[in-house]
């Protein structure tokens, strides 16, 4: 139960990043009087249009396309088609003001609704470790190591504050859904780290004056600390869940 709920929350977090990125420019500018409504409606409409297009493609267009390609029994054509679809969706969302990362995520959602999704995954699985490495290496290259050493205890405190807030929020959500306290603890511990799209969202705000490079370094360093600590939290989660379940509350 905690695995299914954790995956559901993670997917929702990724999807909600789309309207957040589109609305970010509004937080960094003061629109002219009388135009604020139009400025607010346009990003929302664009975000809804992207999600609607992804939903229609996932339900009707892409499954049909993959079925026709699979009928050729040409593995190379199938692999090239999946990669072209992924890069095409990523390019489309990027041209509409979102990031390539969001586009790749939407491409995965679109392909997942096809009966050939497992075959698509098996074809591109060898690239998974490579692309994940690229992502985290690029994030690591943004980090100022001297900044971390000079502000280590402050960053560690911020990291624990972030993790505590995420554990509480995810646990409360689980309890609200009617699941037991043990599941709430496991979900909270599983989701205590910063999500990948937080890096994208934070970087999106800087050109609009939402924070400075110094604030971004604080966010980046504390976020990476949550990623380093979270495996320890996951290992402790079952024992902590049993201990909390035994409490007379």
Short mmCIF file of C-alpha atoms in Angstrom, two decimals:
data_model
loop_
_atom_site.label_atom_id
_atom_site.label_comp_id
_atom_site.label_asym_id
_atom_site.label_seq_id
_atom_site.Cartn_x
_atom_site.Cartn_y
_atom_site.Cartn_z
CA UNK A 1 0.00 0.00 0.00
CA UNK A 2 2.72 2.51 0.86
CA UNK A 3 4.51 1.77 -2.43
CA UNK A 4 1.42 2.41 -4.55
CA UNK A 5 0.55 5.60 -2.66
CA UNK A 6 4.13 6.89 -2.80
CA UNK A 7 4.26 6.41 -6.59
CA UNK A 8 0.88 8.16 -6.94
CA UNK A 9 2.05 11.15 -4.90
CA UNK A 10 5.33 11.34 -6.86
CA UNK A 11 3.47 11.38 -10.19
CA UNK A 12 1.10 14.06 -8.87
CA UNK A 13 4.10 16.13 -7.74
CA UNK A 14 5.58 15.92 -11.23
CA UNK A 15 2.31 16.85 -12.93
CA UNK A 16 1.64 19.81 -10.63
CA UNK A 17 5.10 21.15 -11.54
CA UNK A 18 3.72 22.01 -15.00
CA UNK A 19 1.30 24.79 -13.91
CA UNK A 20 3.81 25.92 -11.27
CA UNK A 21 6.50 26.49 -13.91
CA UNK A 22 4.01 28.27 -16.19
CA UNK A 23 2.88 30.56 -13.36
CA UNK A 24 6.41 31.35 -12.17
CA UNK A 25 6.81 34.44 -14.43
CA UNK A 26 3.75 36.01 -12.78
CA UNK A 27 5.47 35.97 -9.40
CA UNK A 28 8.39 37.95 -10.73
CA UNK A 29 6.61 40.72 -12.61
CA UNK A 30 3.96 43.33 -11.96
CA UNK A 31 1.53 43.29 -14.91
CA UNK A 32 -0.06 46.50 -16.10
CA UNK A 33 -3.40 47.39 -14.60
CA UNK A 34 -6.25 45.74 -16.46
CA UNK A 35 -4.04 43.05 -17.98
CA UNK A 36 -3.45 40.98 -14.84
CA UNK A 37 -6.45 38.73 -15.53
CA UNK A 38 -5.29 37.94 -19.07
CA UNK A 39 -1.71 37.40 -17.88
CA UNK A 40 -2.98 34.93 -15.28
CA UNK A 41 -5.40 33.08 -17.55
CA UNK A 42 -2.94 32.48 -20.41
CA UNK A 43 -0.43 30.28 -18.49
CA UNK A 44 -3.27 28.32 -16.87
CA UNK A 45 -4.91 27.75 -20.26
CA UNK A 46 -1.59 26.71 -21.78
CA UNK A 47 -0.94 24.25 -18.96
CA UNK A 48 -4.43 22.74 -19.26
CA UNK A 49 -4.01 22.46 -23.03
CA UNK A 50 -0.71 20.59 -22.61
CA UNK A 51 -2.25 18.17 -20.10
CA UNK A 52 -5.32 17.67 -22.32
CA UNK A 53 -3.12 16.95 -25.36
CA UNK A 54 -1.08 14.47 -23.31
CA UNK A 55 -4.27 12.75 -22.10
CA UNK A 56 -5.76 12.45 -25.61
CA UNK A 57 -2.45 11.18 -27.00
CA UNK A 58 -2.12 8.62 -24.22
CA UNK A 59 -5.65 7.30 -24.68
CA UNK A 60 -6.08 7.36 -28.46
CA UNK A 61 -3.14 8.47 -30.64
CA UNK A 62 0.01 6.84 -29.27
CA UNK A 63 -1.43 3.35 -28.55
CA UNK A 64 -2.71 3.18 -32.13
CA UNK A 65 0.61 4.39 -33.52
CA UNK A 66 2.64 1.87 -31.50
CA UNK A 67 0.27 -0.91 -32.55
CA UNK A 68 0.85 -0.16 -36.23
CA UNK A 69 4.63 0.02 -35.71
CA UNK A 70 4.66 -3.22 -33.70
CA UNK A 71 2.86 -5.01 -36.55
CA UNK A 72 5.95 -4.52 -38.72
CA UNK A 73 7.92 -6.70 -36.22
CA UNK A 74 10.90 -4.41 -36.78
CA UNK A 75 12.63 -3.86 -33.42
CA UNK A 76 14.86 -1.08 -34.72
CA UNK A 77 11.85 0.84 -36.07
CA UNK A 78 10.03 0.40 -32.75
CA UNK A 79 13.01 1.69 -30.75
CA UNK A 80 13.53 4.68 -33.06
CA UNK A 81 9.81 5.50 -32.91
CA UNK A 82 9.79 5.48 -29.09
CA UNK A 83 12.90 7.67 -28.92
CA UNK A 84 11.49 10.06 -31.54
CA UNK A 85 8.25 10.31 -29.57
CA UNK A 86 10.13 11.05 -26.34
CA UNK A 87 12.36 13.71 -27.88
CA UNK A 88 9.45 15.17 -29.87
CA UNK A 89 7.23 15.64 -26.82
CA UNK A 90 10.17 17.09 -24.88
CA UNK A 91 10.86 19.58 -27.69
CA UNK A 92 7.19 20.54 -27.94
CA UNK A 93 6.82 21.28 -24.24
CA UNK A 94 10.12 23.18 -24.24
CA UNK A 95 8.91 25.38 -27.10
CA UNK A 96 5.76 26.12 -25.08
CA UNK A 97 7.72 27.44 -22.11
CA UNK A 98 8.25 24.28 -20.07
CA UNK A 99 11.49 22.37 -19.55
CA UNK A 100 12.76 19.38 -21.50
CA UNK A 101 12.55 17.40 -18.26
CA UNK A 102 8.79 17.99 -17.98
CA UNK A 103 8.41 17.00 -21.63
CA UNK A 104 10.26 13.74 -21.07
CA UNK A 105 8.02 12.99 -18.09
CA UNK A 106 4.88 13.63 -20.17
CA UNK A 107 6.24 11.41 -22.92
CA UNK A 108 6.58 8.62 -20.38
CA UNK A 109 2.98 9.12 -19.25
CA UNK A 110 1.77 9.05 -22.86
CA UNK A 111 3.62 5.81 -23.66
CA UNK A 112 2.54 4.15 -20.39
CA UNK A 113 -1.07 3.86 -21.57
CA UNK A 114 -0.13 1.70 -24.55
CA UNK A 115 -0.24 -2.10 -24.37
CA UNK A 116 3.31 -2.00 -25.70
CA UNK A 117 4.61 0.13 -22.82
CA UNK A 118 6.52 -2.79 -21.29
CA UNK A 119 8.25 -3.48 -24.60
CA UNK A 120 9.09 0.22 -24.93
CA UNK A 121 10.59 0.21 -21.42
CA UNK A 122 12.65 -2.90 -22.13
CA UNK A 123 14.05 -1.26 -25.29
CA UNK A 124 15.12 1.99 -23.63
CA UNK A 125 16.06 0.48 -20.25
CA UNK A 126 19.79 0.29 -21.16
CA UNK A 127 19.76 4.09 -21.50
CA UNK A 128 18.21 4.62 -18.07
CA UNK A 129 21.39 4.57 -15.98
CA UNK A 130 23.15 6.78 -18.52
CA UNK A 131 20.44 9.47 -18.57
CA UNK A 132 19.97 9.42 -14.78
CA UNK A 133 23.73 9.83 -14.42
CA UNK A 134 23.67 12.82 -16.78
CA UNK A 135 20.91 14.45 -14.75
CA UNK A 136 22.55 14.10 -11.35
CA UNK A 137 26.03 14.88 -12.66
CA UNK A 138 24.67 18.12 -14.13
CA UNK A 139 22.99 18.96 -10.81
CA UNK A 140 26.19 18.16 -8.92
CA UNK A 141 28.21 20.43 -11.23
CA UNK A 142 25.99 23.36 -10.16
CA UNK A 143 27.00 22.89 -6.52
CA UNK A 144 29.63 25.12 -4.92
CA UNK A 145 31.53 22.76 -2.60
CA UNK A 146 33.24 25.62 -0.70
CA UNK A 147 29.80 27.07 0.04
CA UNK A 148 28.73 23.73 1.55
CA UNK A 149 31.77 23.50 3.83
CA UNK A 150 31.38 27.11 4.97
CA UNK A 151 27.66 26.74 5.81
CA UNK A 152 27.42 23.02 6.56
CA UNK A 153 25.47 23.15 9.84
CA UNK A 154 23.00 25.70 8.50
CA UNK A 155 22.43 23.59 5.39
CA UNK A 156 22.04 20.43 7.48
CA UNK A 157 19.41 22.18 9.61
CA UNK A 158 17.52 23.32 6.50
CA UNK A 159 17.69 19.80 5.07
CA UNK A 160 16.19 18.29 8.23
CA UNK A 161 13.50 21.00 8.27
CA UNK A 162 12.58 20.15 4.66
CA UNK A 163 12.51 16.44 5.41
CA UNK A 164 10.42 16.93 8.56
CA UNK A 165 7.90 19.04 6.64
CA UNK A 166 7.67 16.46 3.85
CA UNK A 167 7.32 13.54 6.28
CA UNK A 168 4.52 15.37 8.11
CA UNK A 169 2.71 16.39 4.90
CA UNK A 170 2.92 12.96 3.27
CA UNK A 171 1.96 11.21 6.51
CA UNK A 172 -1.01 13.51 7.08
CA UNK A 173 -2.17 12.93 3.49
CA UNK A 174 -2.00 9.17 4.03
CA UNK A 175 -4.03 9.35 7.25
CA UNK A 176 -6.57 11.63 5.55
CA UNK A 177 -7.07 8.94 2.90
CA UNK A 178 -8.00 6.51 5.66
CA UNK A 179 -4.86 4.37 5.64
CA UNK A 180 -3.25 3.14 8.91
CA UNK A 181 -0.52 4.94 10.82
CA UNK A 182 2.10 2.38 9.79
CA UNK A 183 1.50 3.17 6.11
CA UNK A 184 1.61 6.90 6.91
CA UNK A 185 5.07 6.56 8.47
CA UNK A 186 6.39 4.50 5.55
CA UNK A 187 5.02 6.94 2.96
CA UNK A 188 6.40 9.93 4.87
CA UNK A 189 9.87 8.40 5.11
CA UNK A 190 9.81 7.35 1.44
CA UNK A 191 8.97 10.89 0.26
CA UNK A 192 11.19 12.90 2.61
CA UNK A 193 13.72 13.92 -0.05
CA UNK A 194 13.44 16.77 -2.54
CA UNK A 195 11.93 15.78 -5.90
CA UNK A 196 13.90 16.19 -9.13
CA UNK A 197 11.53 18.77 -10.59
CA UNK A 198 12.23 21.06 -7.63
CA UNK A 199 15.64 21.73 -9.21
CA UNK A 200 13.93 22.67 -12.46
CA UNK A 201 11.38 24.87 -10.70
CA UNK A 202 14.02 26.68 -8.61
CA UNK A 203 16.16 27.36 -11.67
CA UNK A 204 13.11 28.65 -13.56
CA UNK A 205 12.48 31.38 -10.99
CA UNK A 206 15.95 32.96 -10.97
CA UNK A 207 15.66 34.80 -14.34
CA UNK A 208 12.46 36.43 -13.02
CA UNK A 209 14.14 37.73 -9.87
CA UNK A 210 12.74 35.03 -7.58
CA UNK A 211 15.85 34.50 -5.49
CA UNK A 212 19.53 34.97 -6.15
CA UNK A 213 22.47 32.69 -6.84
CA UNK A 214 23.19 32.63 -3.10
CA UNK A 215 19.66 31.44 -2.31
CA UNK A 216 19.88 28.90 -5.12
CA UNK A 217 23.09 27.49 -3.64
CA UNK A 218 21.36 27.16 -0.26
CA UNK A 219 18.44 25.35 -1.90
CA UNK A 220 20.69 23.15 -4.04
CA UNK A 221 23.01 22.12 -1.21
CA UNK A 222 20.22 21.41 1.28
CA UNK A 223 18.27 19.47 -1.38
CA UNK A 224 21.27 17.29 -2.21
CA UNK A 225 21.69 16.62 1.52
CA UNK A 226 18.11 15.32 1.64
CA UNK A 227 18.98 12.96 -1.23
CA UNK A 228 22.02 11.72 0.69
CA UNK A 229 20.11 11.21 3.94
CA UNK A 230 16.97 9.63 2.47
CA UNK A 231 18.46 6.11 1.94
CA UNK A 232 19.24 6.01 5.68
CA UNK A 233 15.67 7.10 6.43
CA UNK A 234 14.31 4.37 4.12
CA UNK A 235 16.32 1.72 5.97
CA UNK A 236 15.00 2.96 9.32
CA UNK A 237 11.40 3.30 8.11
CA UNK A 238 10.11 -0.27 8.83
CA UNK A 239 11.42 -0.25 12.41
CA UNK A 240 10.13 3.27 13.04
CA UNK A 241 6.73 2.33 11.59
CA UNK A 242 6.49 -0.68 13.93
CA UNK A 243 7.49 1.46 16.92
CA UNK A 244 4.92 4.18 16.10
CA UNK A 245 2.21 1.56 15.49
CA UNK A 246 2.81 0.16 18.98
CA UNK A 247 2.28 3.53 20.67
CA UNK A 248 -1.05 3.94 22.54
CA UNK A 249 -2.36 6.74 20.31
#
